GROMACS .gro file of C-alpha atoms in nm:
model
  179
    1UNK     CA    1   0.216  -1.028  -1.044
    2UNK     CA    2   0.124  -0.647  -0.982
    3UNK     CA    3  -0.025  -0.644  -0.638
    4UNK     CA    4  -0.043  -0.259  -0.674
    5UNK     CA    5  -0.255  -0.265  -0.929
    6UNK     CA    6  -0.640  -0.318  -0.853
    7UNK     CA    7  -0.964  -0.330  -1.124
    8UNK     CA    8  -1.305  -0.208  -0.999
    9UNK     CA    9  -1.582  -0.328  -1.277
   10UNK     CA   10  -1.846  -0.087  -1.278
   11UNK     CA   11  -2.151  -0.078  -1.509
   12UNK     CA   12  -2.109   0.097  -1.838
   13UNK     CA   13  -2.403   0.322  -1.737
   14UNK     CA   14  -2.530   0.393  -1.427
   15UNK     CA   15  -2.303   0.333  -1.129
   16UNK     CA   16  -2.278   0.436  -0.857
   17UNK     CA   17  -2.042   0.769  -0.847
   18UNK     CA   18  -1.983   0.742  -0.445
   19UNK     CA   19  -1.911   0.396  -0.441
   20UNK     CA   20  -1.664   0.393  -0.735
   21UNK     CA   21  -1.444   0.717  -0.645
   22UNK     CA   22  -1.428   0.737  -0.235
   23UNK     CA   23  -1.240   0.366  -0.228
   24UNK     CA   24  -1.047   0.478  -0.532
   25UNK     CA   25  -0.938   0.755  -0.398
   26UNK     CA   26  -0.813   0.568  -0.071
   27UNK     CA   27  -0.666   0.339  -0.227
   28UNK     CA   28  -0.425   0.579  -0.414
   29UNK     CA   29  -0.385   0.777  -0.182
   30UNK     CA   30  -0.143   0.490  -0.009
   31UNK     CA   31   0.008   0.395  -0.375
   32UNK     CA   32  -0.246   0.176  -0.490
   33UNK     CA   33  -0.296   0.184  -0.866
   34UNK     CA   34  -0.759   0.149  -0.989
   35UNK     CA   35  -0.822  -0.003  -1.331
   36UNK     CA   36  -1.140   0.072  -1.453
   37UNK     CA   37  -1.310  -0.234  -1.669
   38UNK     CA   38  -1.661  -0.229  -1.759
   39UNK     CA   39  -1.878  -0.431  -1.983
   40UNK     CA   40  -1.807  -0.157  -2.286
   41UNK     CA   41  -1.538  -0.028  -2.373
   42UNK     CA   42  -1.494   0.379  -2.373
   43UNK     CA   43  -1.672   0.605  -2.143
   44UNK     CA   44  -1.876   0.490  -1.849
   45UNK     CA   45  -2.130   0.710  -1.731
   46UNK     CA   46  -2.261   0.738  -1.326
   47UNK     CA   47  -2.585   0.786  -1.176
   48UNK     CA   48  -2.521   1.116  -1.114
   49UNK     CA   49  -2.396   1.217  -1.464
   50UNK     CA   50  -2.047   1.168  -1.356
   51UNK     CA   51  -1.808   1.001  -1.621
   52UNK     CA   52  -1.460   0.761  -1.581
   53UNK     CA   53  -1.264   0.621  -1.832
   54UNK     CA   54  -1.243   0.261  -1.897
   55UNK     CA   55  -0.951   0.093  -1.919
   56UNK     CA   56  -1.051  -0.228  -2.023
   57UNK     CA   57  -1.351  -0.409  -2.133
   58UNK     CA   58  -1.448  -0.741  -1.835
   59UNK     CA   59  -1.380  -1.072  -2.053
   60UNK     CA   60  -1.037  -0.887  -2.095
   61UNK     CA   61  -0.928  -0.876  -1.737
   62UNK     CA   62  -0.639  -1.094  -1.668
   63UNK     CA   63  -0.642  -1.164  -1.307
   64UNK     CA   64  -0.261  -1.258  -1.274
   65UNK     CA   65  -0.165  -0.931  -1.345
   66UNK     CA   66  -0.393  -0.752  -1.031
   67UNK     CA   67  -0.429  -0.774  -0.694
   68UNK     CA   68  -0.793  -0.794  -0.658
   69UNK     CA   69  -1.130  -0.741  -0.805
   70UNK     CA   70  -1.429  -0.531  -0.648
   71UNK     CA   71  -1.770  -0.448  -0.830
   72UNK     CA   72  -1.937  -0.125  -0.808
   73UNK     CA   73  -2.306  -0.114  -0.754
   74UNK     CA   74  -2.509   0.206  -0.873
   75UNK     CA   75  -2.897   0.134  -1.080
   76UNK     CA   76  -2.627  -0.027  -1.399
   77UNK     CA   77  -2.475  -0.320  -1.163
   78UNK     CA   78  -2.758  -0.597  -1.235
   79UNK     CA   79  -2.897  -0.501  -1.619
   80UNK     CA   80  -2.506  -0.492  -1.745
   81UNK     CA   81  -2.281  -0.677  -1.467
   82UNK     CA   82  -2.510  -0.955  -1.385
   83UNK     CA   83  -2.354  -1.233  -1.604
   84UNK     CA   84  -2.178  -1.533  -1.701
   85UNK     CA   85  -1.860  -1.285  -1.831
   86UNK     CA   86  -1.852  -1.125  -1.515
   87UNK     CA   87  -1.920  -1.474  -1.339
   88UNK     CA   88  -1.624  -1.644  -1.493
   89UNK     CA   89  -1.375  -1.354  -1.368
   90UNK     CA   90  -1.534  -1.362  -1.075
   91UNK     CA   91  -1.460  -1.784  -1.001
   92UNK     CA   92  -1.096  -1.720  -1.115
   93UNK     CA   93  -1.039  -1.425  -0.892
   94UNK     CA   94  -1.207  -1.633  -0.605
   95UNK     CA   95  -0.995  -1.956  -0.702
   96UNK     CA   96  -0.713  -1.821  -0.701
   97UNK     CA   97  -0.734  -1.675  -0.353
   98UNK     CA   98  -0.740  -1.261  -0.450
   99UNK     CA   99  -0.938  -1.006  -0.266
  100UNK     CA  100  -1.262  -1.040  -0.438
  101UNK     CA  101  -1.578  -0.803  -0.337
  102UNK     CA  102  -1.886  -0.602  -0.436
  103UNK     CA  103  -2.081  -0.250  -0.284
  104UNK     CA  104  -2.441  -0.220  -0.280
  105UNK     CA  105  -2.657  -0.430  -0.515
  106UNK     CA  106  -2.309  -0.555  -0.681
  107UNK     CA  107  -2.320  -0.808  -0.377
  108UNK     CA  108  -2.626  -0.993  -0.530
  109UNK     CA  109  -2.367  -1.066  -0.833
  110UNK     CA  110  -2.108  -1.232  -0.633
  111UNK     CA  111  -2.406  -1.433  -0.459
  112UNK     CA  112  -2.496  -1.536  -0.838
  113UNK     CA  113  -2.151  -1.607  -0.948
  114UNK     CA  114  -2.136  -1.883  -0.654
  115UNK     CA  115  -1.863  -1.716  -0.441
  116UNK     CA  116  -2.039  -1.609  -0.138
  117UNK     CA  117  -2.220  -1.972  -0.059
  118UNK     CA  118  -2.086  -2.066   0.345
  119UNK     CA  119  -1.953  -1.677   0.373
  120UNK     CA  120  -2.095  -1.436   0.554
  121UNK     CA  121  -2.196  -1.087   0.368
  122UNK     CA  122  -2.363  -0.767   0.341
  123UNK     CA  123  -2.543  -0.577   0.033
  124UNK     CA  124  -2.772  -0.309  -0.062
  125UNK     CA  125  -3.128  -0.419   0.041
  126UNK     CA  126  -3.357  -0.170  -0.014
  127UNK     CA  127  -3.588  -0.408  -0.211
  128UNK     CA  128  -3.659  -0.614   0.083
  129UNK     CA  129  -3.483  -0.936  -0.147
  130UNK     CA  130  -3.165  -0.937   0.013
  131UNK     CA  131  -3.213  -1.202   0.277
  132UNK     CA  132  -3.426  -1.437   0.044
  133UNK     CA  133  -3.176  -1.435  -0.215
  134UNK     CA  134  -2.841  -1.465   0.004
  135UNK     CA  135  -3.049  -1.760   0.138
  136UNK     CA  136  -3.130  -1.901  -0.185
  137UNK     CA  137  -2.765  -1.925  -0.243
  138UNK     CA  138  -2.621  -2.012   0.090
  139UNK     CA  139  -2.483  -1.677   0.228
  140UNK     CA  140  -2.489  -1.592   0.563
  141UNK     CA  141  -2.661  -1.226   0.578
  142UNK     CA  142  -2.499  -0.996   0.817
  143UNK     CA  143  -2.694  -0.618   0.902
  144UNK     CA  144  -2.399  -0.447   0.890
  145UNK     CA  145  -2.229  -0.140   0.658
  146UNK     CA  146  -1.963  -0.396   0.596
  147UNK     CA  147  -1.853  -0.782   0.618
  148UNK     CA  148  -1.497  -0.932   0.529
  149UNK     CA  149  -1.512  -1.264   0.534
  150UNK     CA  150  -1.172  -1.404   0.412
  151UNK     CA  151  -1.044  -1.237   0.120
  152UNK     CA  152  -1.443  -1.157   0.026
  153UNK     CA  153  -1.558  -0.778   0.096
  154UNK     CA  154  -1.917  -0.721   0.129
  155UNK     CA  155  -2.068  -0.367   0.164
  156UNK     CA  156  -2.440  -0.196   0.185
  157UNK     CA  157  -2.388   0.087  -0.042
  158UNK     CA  158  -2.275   0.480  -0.038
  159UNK     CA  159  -2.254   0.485   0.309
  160UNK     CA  160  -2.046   0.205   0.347
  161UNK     CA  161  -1.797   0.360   0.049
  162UNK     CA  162  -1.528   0.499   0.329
  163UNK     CA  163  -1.527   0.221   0.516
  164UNK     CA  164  -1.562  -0.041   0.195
  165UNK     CA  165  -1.201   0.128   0.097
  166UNK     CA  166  -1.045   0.124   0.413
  167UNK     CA  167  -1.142  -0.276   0.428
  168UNK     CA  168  -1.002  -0.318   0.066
  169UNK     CA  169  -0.665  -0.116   0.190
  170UNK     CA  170  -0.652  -0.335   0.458
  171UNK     CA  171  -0.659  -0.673   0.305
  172UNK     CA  172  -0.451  -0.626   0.014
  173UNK     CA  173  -0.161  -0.478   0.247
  174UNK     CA  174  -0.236  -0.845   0.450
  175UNK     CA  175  -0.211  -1.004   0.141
  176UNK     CA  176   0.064  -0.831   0.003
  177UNK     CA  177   0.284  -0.928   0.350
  178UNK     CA  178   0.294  -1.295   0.276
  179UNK     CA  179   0.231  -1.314  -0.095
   0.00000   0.00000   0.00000
């Protein structure tokens, strides 16, 4: 198992640019290798214009061989993230005890996926819809930038994106110490 290397999923157009490259840049910084995976192969395509390569498509991520799994959020996250493909990856990463989390509207897909019922988290909530539909699913809404609960990492959005990556950092080096 290759606890160095890490996949963020980000939609294959319109994520969000801040939220994919601060953490990724933190986390190699400290050796930390980022696989991109998307739900297209190629080219995905930011908010802003801003492009990354993707390294694999999402059905084709095979969670024994990373360390953890964190969705980007960005306008994309819920037209191309939001579904059973990402949901399955999502149940293994959680079952098998990984660092497992989501930035900015992302969150709402982990709530979907099942993952986040009796946890406590955080998400974008600009919409208002946050607290009904962390409800609707069990989670534990907490007002802040960002919640780790476990091995799940919740976070509100760009803001959050230095702070989301120093979290991330900080539980896969826990992780890494006694597995």
């Amino acid at each position: 198992m290759n606890h160095k290397k890490i996949v963020f999923v980000v939609a294959h157009e319109g994520y969000q640019h801040e939220e994919y490259g601060i953490p990724k840049k933190l986390l190699e910084e400290v050796g930390f290798q980022v696989m991109t995976a998307s739900n297209k192969p190629g080219t995905a395509i930011g908010k802003d214009e801003s492009t990354t390569t993707v390294d694999m498509v999402i059905k084709d991520i095979n969670i024994d061989d990373c360390g953890g799994i964190f969705f980007i959020g960005g306008p994309g996250a819920m037209e191309h993230l939001d579904n059973q493909v990402s949901y399955d990856i999502i149940k293994k990463v959680n079952t098998a005890g990984k660092p497992l989390g989501a930035i900015c509207i992302s969150t709402r897909i982990l709530a979907n996926a099942g993952v986040l019922t009796g946890k406590e988290a955080t998400g974008w909530n600009g919409d208002g819809k946050l607290g009904d539909i962390f409800k609707e699913h069990g989670v534990k809404y907490i007002n802040k930038e960002v919640v780790v609960d476990d091995t799940l990492i919740t976070a509100t959005g760009p803001s959050a994106a230095q702070e989301f990556g120093e979290k991330i950092i900080s539980l896969l080096q826990d992780q890494r110490s006694w597995g």
